[in-house]
JSON list of C-alpha atoms in Angstrom, two decimals:
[
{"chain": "A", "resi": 908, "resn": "UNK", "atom": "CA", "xyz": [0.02, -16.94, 5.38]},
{"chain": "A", "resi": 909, "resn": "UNK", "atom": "CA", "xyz": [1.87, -14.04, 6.40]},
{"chain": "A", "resi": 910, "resn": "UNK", "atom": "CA", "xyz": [1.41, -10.93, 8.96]},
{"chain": "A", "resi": 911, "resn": "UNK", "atom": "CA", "xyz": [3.46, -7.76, 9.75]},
{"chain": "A", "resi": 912, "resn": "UNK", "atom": "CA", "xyz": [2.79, -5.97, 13.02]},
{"chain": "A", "resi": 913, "resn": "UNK", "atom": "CA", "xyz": [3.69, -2.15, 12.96]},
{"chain": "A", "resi": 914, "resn": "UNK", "atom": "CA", "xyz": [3.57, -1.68, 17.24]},
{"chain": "A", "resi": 915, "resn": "UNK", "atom": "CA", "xyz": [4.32, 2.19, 17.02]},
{"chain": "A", "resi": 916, "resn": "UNK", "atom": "CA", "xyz": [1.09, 3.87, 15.48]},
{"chain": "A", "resi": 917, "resn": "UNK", "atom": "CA", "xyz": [2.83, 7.54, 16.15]},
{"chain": "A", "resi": 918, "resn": "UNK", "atom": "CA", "xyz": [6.69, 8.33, 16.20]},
{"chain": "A", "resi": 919, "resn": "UNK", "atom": "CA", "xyz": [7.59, 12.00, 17.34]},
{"chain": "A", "resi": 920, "resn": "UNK", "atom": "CA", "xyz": [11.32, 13.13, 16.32]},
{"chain": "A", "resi": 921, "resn": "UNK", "atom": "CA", "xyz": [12.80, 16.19, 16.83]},
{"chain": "A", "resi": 922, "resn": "UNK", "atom": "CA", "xyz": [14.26, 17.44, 13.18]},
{"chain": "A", "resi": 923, "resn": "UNK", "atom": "CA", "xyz": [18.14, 16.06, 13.03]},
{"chain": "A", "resi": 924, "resn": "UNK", "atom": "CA", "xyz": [17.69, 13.23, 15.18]},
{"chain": "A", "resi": 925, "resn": "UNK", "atom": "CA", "xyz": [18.13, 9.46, 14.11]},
{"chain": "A", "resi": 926, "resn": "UNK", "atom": "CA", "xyz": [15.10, 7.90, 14.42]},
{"chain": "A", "resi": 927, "resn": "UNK", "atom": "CA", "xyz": [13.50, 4.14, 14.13]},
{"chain": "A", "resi": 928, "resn": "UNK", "atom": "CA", "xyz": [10.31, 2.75, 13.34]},
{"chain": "A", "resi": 929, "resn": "UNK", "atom": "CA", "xyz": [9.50, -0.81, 14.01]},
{"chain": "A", "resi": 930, "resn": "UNK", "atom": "CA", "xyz": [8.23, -3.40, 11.58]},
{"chain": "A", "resi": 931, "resn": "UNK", "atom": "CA", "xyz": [8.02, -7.57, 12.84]},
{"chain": "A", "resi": 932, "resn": "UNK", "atom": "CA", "xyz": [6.23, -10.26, 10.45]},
{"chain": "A", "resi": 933, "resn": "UNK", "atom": "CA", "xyz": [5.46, -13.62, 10.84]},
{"chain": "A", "resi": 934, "resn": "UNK", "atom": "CA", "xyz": [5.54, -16.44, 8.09]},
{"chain": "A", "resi": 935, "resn": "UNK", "atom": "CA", "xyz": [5.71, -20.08, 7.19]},
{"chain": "A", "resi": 936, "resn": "UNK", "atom": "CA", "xyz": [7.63, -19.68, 4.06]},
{"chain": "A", "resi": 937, "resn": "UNK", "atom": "CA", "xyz": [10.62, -17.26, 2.97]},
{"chain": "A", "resi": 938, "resn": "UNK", "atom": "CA", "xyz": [9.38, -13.33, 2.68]},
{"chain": "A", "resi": 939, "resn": "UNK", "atom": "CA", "xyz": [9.84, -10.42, 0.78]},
{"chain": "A", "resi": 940, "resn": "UNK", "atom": "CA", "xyz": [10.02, -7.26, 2.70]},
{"chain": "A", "resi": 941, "resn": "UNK", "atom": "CA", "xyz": [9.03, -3.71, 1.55]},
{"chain": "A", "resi": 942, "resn": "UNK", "atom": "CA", "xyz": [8.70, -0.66, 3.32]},
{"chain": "A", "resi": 943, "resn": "UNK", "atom": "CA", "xyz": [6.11, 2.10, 1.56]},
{"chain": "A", "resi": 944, "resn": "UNK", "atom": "CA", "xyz": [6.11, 5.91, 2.38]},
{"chain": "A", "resi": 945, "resn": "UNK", "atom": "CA", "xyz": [2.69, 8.04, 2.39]},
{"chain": "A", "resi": 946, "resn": "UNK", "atom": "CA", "xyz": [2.42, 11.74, 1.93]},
{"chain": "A", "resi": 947, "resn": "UNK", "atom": "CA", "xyz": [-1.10, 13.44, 3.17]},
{"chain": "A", "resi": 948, "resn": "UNK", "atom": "CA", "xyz": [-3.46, 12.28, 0.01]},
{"chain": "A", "resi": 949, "resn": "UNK", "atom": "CA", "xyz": [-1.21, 10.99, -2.02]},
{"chain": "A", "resi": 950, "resn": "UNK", "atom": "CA", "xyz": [-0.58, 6.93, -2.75]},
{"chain": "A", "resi": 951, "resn": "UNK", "atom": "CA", "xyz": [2.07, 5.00, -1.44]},
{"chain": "A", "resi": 952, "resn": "UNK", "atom": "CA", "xyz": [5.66, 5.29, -2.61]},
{"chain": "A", "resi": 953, "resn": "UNK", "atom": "CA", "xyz": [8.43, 2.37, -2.40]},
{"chain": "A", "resi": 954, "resn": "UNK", "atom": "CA", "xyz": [10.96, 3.53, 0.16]},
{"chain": "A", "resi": 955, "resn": "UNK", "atom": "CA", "xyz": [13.36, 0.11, 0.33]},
{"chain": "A", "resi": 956, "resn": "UNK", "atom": "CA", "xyz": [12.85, -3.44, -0.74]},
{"chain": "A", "resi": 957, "resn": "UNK", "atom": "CA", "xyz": [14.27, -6.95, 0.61]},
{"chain": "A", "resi": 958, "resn": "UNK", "atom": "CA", "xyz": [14.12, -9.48, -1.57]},
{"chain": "A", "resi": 959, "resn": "UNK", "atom": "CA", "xyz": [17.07, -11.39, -1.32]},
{"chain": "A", "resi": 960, "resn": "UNK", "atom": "CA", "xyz": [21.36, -10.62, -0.52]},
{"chain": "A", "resi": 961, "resn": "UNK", "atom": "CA", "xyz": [22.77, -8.66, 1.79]},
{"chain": "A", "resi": 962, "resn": "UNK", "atom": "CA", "xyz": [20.89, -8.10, 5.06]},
{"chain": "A", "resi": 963, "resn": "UNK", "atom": "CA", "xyz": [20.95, -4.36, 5.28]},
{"chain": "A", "resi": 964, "resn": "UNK", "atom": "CA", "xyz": [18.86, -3.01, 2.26]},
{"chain": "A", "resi": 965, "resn": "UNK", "atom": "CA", "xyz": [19.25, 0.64, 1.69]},
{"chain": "A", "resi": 966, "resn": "UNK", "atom": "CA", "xyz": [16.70, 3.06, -0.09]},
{"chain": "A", "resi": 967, "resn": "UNK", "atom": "CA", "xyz": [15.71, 6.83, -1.06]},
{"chain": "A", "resi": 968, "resn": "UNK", "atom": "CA", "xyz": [15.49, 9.67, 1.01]},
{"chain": "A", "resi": 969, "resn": "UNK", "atom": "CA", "xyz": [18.62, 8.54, 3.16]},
{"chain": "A", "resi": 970, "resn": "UNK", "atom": "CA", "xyz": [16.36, 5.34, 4.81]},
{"chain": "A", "resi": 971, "resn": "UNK", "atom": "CA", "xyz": [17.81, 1.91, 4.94]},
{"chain": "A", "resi": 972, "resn": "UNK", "atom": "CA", "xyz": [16.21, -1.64, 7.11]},
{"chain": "A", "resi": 973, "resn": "UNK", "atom": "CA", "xyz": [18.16, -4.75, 8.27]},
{"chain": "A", "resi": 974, "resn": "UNK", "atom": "CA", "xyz": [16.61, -7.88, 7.80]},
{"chain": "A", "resi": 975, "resn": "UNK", "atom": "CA", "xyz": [17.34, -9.94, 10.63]},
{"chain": "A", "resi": 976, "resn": "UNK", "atom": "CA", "xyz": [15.55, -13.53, 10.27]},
{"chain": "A", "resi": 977, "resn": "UNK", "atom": "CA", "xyz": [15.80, -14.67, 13.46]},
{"chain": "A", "resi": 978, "resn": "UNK", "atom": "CA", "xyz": [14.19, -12.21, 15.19]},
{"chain": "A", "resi": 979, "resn": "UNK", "atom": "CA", "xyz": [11.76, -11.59, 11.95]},
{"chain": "A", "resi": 980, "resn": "UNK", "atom": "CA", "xyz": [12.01, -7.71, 12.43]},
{"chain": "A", "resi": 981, "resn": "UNK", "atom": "CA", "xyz": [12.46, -5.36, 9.53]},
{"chain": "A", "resi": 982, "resn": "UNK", "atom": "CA", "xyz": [13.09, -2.23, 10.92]},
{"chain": "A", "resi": 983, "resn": "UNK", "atom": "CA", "xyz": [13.42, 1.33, 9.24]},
{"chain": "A", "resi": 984, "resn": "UNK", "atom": "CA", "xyz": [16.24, 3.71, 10.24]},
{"chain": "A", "resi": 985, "resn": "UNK", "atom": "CA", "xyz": [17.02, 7.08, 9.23]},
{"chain": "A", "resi": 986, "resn": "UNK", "atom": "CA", "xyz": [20.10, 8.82, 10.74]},
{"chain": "A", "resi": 987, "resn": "UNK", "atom": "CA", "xyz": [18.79, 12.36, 10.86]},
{"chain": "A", "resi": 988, "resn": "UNK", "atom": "CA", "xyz": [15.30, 13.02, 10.12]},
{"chain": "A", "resi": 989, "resn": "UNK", "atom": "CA", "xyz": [13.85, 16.34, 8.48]},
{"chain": "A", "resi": 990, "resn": "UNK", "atom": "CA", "xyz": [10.98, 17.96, 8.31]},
{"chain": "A", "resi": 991, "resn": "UNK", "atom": "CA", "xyz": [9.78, 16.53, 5.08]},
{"chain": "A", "resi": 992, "resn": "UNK", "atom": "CA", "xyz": [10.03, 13.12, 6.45]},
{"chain": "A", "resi": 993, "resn": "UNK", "atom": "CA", "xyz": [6.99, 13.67, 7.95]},
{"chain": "A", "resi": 994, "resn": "UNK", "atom": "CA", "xyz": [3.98, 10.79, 6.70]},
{"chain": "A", "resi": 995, "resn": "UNK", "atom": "CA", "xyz": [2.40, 7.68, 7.36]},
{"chain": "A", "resi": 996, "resn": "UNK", "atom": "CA", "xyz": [5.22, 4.92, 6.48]},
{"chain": "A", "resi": 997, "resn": "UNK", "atom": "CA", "xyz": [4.06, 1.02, 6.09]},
{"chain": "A", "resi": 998, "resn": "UNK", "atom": "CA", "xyz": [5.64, -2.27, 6.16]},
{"chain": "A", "resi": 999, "resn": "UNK", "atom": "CA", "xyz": [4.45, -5.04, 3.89]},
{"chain": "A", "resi": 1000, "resn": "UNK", "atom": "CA", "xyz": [5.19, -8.62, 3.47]},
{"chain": "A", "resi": 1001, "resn": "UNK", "atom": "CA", "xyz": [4.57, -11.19, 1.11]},
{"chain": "A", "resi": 1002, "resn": "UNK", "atom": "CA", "xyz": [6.14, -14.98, 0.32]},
{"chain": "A", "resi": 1003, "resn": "UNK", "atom": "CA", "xyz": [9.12, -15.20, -1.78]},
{"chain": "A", "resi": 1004, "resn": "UNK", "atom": "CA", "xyz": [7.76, -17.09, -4.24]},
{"chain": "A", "resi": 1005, "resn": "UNK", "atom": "CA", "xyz": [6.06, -14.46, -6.93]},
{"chain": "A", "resi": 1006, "resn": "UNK", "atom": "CA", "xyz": [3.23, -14.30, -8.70]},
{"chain": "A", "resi": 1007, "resn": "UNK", "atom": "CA", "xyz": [-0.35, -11.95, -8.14]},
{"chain": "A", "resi": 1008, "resn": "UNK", "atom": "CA", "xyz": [-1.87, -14.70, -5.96]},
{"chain": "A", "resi": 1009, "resn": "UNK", "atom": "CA", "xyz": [0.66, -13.98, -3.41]},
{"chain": "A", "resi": 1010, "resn": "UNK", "atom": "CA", "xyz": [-0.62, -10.93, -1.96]},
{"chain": "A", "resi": 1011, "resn": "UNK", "atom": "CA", "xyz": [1.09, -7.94, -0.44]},
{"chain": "A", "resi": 1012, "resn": "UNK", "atom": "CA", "xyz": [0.05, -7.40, 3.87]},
{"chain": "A", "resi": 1013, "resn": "UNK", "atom": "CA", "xyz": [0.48, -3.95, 5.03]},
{"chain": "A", "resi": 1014, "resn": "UNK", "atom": "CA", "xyz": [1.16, -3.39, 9.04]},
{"chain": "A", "resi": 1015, "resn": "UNK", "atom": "CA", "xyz": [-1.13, -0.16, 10.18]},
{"chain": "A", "resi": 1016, "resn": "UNK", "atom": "CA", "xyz": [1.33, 1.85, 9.45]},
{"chain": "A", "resi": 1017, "resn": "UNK", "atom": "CA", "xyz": [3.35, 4.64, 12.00]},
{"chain": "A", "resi": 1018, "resn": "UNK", "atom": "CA", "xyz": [2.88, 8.06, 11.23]},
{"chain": "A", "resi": 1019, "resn": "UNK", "atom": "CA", "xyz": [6.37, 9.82, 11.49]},
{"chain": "A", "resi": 1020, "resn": "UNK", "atom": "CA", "xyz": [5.76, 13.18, 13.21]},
{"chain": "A", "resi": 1021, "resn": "UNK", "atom": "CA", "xyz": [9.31, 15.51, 12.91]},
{"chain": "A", "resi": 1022, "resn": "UNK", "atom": "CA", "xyz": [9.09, 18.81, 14.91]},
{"chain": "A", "resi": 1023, "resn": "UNK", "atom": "CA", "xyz": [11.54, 21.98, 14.82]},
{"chain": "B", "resi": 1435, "resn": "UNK", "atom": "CA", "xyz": [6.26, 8.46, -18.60]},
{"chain": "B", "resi": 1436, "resn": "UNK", "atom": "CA", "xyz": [4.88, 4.98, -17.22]},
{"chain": "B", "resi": 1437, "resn": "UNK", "atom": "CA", "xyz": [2.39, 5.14, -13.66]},
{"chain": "B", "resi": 1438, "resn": "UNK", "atom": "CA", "xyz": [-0.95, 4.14, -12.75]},
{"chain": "B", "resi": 1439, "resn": "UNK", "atom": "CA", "xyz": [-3.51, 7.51, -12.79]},
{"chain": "B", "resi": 1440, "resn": "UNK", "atom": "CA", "xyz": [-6.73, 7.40, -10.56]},
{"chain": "B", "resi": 1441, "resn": "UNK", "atom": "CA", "xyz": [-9.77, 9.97, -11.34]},
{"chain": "B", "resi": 1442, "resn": "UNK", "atom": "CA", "xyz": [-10.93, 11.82, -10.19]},
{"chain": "B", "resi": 1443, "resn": "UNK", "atom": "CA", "xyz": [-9.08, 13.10, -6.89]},
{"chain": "B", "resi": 1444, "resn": "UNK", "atom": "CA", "xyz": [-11.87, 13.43, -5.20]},
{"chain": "B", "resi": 1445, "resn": "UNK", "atom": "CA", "xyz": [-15.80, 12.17, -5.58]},
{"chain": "B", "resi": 1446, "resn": "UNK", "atom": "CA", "xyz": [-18.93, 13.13, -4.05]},
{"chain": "B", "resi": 1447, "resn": "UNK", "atom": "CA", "xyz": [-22.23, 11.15, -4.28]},
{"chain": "B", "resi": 1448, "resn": "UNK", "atom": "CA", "xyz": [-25.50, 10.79, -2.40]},
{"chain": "B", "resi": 1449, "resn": "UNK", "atom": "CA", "xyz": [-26.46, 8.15, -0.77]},
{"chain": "B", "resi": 1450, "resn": "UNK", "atom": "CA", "xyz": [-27.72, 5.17, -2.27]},
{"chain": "B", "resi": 1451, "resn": "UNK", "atom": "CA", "xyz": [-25.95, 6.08, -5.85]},
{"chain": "B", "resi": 1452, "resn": "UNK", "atom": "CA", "xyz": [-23.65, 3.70, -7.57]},
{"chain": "B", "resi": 1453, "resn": "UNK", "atom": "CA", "xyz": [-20.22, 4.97, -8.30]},
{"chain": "B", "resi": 1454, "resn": "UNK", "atom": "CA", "xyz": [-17.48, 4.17, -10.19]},
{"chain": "B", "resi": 1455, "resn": "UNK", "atom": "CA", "xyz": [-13.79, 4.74, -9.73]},
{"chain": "B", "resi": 1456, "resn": "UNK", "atom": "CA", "xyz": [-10.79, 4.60, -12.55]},
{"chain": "B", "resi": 1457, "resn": "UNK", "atom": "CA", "xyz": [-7.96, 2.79, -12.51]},
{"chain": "B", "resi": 1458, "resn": "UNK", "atom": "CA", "xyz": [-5.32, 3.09, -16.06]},
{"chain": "B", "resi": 1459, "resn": "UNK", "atom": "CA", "xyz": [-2.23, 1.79, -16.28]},
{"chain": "B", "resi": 1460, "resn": "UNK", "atom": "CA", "xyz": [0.64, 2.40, -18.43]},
{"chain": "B", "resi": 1461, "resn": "UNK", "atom": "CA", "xyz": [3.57, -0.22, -16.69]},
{"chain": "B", "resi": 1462, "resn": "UNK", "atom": "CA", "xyz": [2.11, -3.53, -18.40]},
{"chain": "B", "resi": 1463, "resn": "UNK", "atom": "CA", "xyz": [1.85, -5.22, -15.29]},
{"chain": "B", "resi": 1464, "resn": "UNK", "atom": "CA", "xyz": [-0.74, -8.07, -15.44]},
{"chain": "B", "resi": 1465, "resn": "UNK", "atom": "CA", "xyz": [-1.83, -7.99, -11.74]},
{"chain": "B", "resi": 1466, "resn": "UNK", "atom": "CA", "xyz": [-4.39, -4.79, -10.25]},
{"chain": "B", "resi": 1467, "resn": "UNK", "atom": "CA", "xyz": [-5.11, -4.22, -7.05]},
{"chain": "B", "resi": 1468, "resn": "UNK", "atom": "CA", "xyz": [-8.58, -1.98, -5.43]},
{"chain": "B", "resi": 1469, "resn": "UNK", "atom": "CA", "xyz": [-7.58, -0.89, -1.33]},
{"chain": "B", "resi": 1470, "resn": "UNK", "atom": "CA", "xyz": [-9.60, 0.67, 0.81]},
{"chain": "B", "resi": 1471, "resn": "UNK", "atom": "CA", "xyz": [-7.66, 3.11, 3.36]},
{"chain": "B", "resi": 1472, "resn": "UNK", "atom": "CA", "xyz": [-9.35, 4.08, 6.72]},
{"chain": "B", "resi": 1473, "resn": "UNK", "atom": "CA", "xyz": [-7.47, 6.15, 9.37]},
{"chain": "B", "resi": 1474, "resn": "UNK", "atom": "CA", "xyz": [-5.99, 4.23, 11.79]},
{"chain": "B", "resi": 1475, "resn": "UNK", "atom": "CA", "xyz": [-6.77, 0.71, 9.62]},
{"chain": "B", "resi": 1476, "resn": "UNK", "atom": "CA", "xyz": [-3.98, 0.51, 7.17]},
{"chain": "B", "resi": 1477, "resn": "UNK", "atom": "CA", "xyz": [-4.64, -0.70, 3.80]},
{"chain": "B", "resi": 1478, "resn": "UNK", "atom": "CA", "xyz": [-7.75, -3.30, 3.43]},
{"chain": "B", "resi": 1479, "resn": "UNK", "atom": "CA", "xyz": [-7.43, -4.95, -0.06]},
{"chain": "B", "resi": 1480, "resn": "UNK", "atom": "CA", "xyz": [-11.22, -5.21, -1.75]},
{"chain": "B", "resi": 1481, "resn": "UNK", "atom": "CA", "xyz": [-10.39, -6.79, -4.64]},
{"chain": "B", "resi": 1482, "resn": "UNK", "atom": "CA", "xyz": [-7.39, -7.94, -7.34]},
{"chain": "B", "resi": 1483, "resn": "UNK", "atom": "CA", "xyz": [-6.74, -9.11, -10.92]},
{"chain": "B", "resi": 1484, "resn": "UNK", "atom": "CA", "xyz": [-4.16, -11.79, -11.90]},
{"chain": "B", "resi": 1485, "resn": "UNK", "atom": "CA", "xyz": [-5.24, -11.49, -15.95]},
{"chain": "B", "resi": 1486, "resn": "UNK", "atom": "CA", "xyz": [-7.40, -9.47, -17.92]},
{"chain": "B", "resi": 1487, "resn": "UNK", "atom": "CA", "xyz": [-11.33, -11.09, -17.72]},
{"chain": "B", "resi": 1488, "resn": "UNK", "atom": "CA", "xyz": [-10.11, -12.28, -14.09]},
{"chain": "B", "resi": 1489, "resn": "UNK", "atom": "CA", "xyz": [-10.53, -11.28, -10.67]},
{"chain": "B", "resi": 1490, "resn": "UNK", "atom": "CA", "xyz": [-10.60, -12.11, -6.87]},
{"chain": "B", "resi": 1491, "resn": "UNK", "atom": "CA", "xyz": [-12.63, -10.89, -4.30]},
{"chain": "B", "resi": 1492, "resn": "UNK", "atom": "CA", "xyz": [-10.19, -9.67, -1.29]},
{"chain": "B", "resi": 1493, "resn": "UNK", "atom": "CA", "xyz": [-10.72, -9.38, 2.51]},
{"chain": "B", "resi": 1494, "resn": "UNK", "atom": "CA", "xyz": [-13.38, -6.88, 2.01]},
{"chain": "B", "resi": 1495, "resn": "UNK", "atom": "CA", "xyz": [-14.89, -7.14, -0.84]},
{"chain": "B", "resi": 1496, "resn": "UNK", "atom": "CA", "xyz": [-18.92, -6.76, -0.27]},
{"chain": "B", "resi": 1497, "resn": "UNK", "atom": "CA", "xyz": [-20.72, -3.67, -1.73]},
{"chain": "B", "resi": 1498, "resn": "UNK", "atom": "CA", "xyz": [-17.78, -3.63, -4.30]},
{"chain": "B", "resi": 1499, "resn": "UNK", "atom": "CA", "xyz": [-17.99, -4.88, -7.76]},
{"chain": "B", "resi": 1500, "resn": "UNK", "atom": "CA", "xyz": [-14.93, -4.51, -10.69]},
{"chain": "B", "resi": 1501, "resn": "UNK", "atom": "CA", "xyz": [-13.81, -5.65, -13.94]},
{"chain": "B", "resi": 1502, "resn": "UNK", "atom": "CA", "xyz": [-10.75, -5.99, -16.11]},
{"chain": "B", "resi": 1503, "resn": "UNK", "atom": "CA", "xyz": [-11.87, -6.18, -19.69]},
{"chain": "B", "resi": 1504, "resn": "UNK", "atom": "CA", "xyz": [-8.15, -4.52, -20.55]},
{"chain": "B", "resi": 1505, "resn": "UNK", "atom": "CA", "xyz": [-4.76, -5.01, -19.16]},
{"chain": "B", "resi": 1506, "resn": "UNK", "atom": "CA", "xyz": [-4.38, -1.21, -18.59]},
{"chain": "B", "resi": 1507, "resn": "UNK", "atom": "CA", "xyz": [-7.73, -0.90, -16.72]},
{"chain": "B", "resi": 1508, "resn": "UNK", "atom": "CA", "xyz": [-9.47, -1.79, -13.37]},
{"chain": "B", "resi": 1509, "resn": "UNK", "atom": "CA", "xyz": [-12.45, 0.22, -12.76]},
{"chain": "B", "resi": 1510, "resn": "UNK", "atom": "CA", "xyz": [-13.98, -0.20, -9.25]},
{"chain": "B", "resi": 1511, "resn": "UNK", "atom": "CA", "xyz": [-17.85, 0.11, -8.35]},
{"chain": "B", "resi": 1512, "resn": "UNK", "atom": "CA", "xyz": [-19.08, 1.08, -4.95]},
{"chain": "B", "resi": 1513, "resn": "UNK", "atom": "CA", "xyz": [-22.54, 0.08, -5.25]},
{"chain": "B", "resi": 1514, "resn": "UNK", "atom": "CA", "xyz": [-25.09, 1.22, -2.70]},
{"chain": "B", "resi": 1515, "resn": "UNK", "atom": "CA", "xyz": [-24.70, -2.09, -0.91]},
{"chain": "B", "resi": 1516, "resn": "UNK", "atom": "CA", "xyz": [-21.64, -0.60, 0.93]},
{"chain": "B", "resi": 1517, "resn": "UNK", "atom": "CA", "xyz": [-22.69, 0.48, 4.15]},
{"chain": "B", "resi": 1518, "resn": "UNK", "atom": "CA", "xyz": [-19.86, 2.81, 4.56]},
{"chain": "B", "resi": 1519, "resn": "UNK", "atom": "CA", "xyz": [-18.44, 3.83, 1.59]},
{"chain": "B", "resi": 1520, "resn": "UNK", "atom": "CA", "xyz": [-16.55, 7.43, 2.54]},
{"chain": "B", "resi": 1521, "resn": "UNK", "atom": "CA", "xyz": [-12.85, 6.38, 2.36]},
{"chain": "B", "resi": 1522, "resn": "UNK", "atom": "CA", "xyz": [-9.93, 7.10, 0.28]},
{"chain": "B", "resi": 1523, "resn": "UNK", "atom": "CA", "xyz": [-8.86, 4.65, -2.17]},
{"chain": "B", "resi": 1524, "resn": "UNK", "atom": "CA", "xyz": [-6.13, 3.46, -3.76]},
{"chain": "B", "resi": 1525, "resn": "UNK", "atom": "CA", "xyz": [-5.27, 1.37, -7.14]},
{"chain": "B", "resi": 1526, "resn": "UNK", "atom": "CA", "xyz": [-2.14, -0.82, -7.61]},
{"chain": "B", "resi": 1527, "resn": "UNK", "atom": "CA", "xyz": [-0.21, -3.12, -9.57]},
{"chain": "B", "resi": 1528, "resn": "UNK", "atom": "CA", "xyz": [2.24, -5.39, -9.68]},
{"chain": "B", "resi": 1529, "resn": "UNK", "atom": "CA", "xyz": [5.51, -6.93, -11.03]},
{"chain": "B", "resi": 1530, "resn": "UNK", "atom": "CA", "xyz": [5.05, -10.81, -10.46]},
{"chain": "B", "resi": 1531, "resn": "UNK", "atom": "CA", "xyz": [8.08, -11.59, -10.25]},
{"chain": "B", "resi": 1532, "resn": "UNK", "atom": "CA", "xyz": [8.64, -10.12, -6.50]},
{"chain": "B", "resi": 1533, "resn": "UNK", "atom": "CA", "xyz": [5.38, -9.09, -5.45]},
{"chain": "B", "resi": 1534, "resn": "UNK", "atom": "CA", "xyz": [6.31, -5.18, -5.58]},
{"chain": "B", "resi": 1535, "resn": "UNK", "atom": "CA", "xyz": [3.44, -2.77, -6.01]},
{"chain": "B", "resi": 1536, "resn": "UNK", "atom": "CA", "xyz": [3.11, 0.56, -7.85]},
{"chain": "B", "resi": 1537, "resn": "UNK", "atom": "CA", "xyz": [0.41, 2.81, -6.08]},
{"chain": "B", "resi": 1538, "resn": "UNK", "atom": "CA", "xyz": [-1.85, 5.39, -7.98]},
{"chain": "B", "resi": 1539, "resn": "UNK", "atom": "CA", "xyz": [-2.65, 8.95, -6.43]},
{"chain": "B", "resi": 1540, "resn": "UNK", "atom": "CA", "xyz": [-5.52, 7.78, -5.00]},
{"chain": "B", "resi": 1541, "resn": "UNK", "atom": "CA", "xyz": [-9.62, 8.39, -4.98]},
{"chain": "B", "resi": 1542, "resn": "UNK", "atom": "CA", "xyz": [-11.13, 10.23, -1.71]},
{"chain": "B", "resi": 1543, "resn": "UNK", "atom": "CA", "xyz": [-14.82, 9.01, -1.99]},
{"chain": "B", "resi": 1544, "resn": "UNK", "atom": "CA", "xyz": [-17.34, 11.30, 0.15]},
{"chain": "B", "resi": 1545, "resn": "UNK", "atom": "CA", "xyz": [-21.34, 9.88, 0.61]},
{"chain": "B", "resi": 1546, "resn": "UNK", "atom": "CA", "xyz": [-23.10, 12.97, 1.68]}
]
């Protein structure tokens, strides 16, 4: 079975500064790594995907993660944040193997808060 | 243009009512997904579908009831054995090939 563990449940950022929110996971088995974006009342909407390849996985909206295995961390970065950036942002895991019966966990979630 | 649409927005019942949510399709994806969505909890997954005419119960998954009689369609039931049924939530599904999941608008249920 798998976990993720989202330690910052707030993140406050001044507008043009770099920020990074933390995502670790534990598993048995291989993983697939996704972080999701969430707008007030709206669904969830993939920001960045690791499935397999290169390490450092780049998305929309100017994010991009590095997978780094041994310390199973899957961290989002953004260089310079705006205002628009702010919502609730998740990390989910799941076994690289495929298949509905391999379920998608979602960390808490940090809510990205980006002031003037 | 292919997505998964939720209805309505938002929902109001009494207490003690049945209600039921909707969940189309349009991506062909054979796996659905119900989540529940409290503040501070994340997402809490009630129940999913591998096939049409099957279903799992998830982590939470009392006071709920569904059914996939159609690929396209998931409807979810909060029956009045839900103790706390205000919450907002969301519909999925799935390519099964790498687990990614396509996220509806979402359903903000209100028991008054």
């Amino acid at each position: 079975a798998q976990s993720v563990t989202q330690l910052d449940s707030q993140v406050p950022v001044f507008e043009e500064a770099p920020v990074e929110l933390r995502c670790n996971y534990s598993s048995s088995v291989s993983v697939y790594l996704f972080w999701y974006v969430q707008y007030p009342n709206q669904g969830l909407q993939l920001l960045l995907k690791y499935l397999s390849g290169s390490t450092l996985v780049k998305g929309i909206n100017g994010f991009e993660a590095e997978f780094n295995k041994s310390q199973t961390s899957f961290h989002l970065r953004k260089p310079s944040v705006h205002i628009s950036d702010t919502a609730e942002y998740f990390c989910a895991v799941s076994g690289a193997y495929g298949g509905a019966t391999n379920k998608l966990i979602f960390g808490t979630g940090t809510l990205l808060a980006v002031q003037p | 243009d292919g997505g998964i649409t939720q209805s309505p927005k938002y929902l109001f019942r009494k207490e003690g009512q049945n209600v039921t949510l909707s969940c189309e399709q349009n991506l062909n994806h054979d796996a659905m997904y119900w989540y529940r969505q409290d503040p501070g909890q994340g997402l809490r997954l009630i129940y999913y579908s591998q096939i049409v005419n099957d279903f799992q119960k998830g982590d939470i998954a009392e006071g709920y009831s569904v059914s996939r009689e159609k690929k396209e369609s998931f409807p979810l039931t909060v029956t009045s054995a839900q103790k706390n049924p205000t919450a907002f939530y969301l519909c999925a599904s799935s390519i099964k090939r790498n687990n990614e999941q396509f996220f509806g608008p979402g359903t903000r249920l209100t028991v008054l």
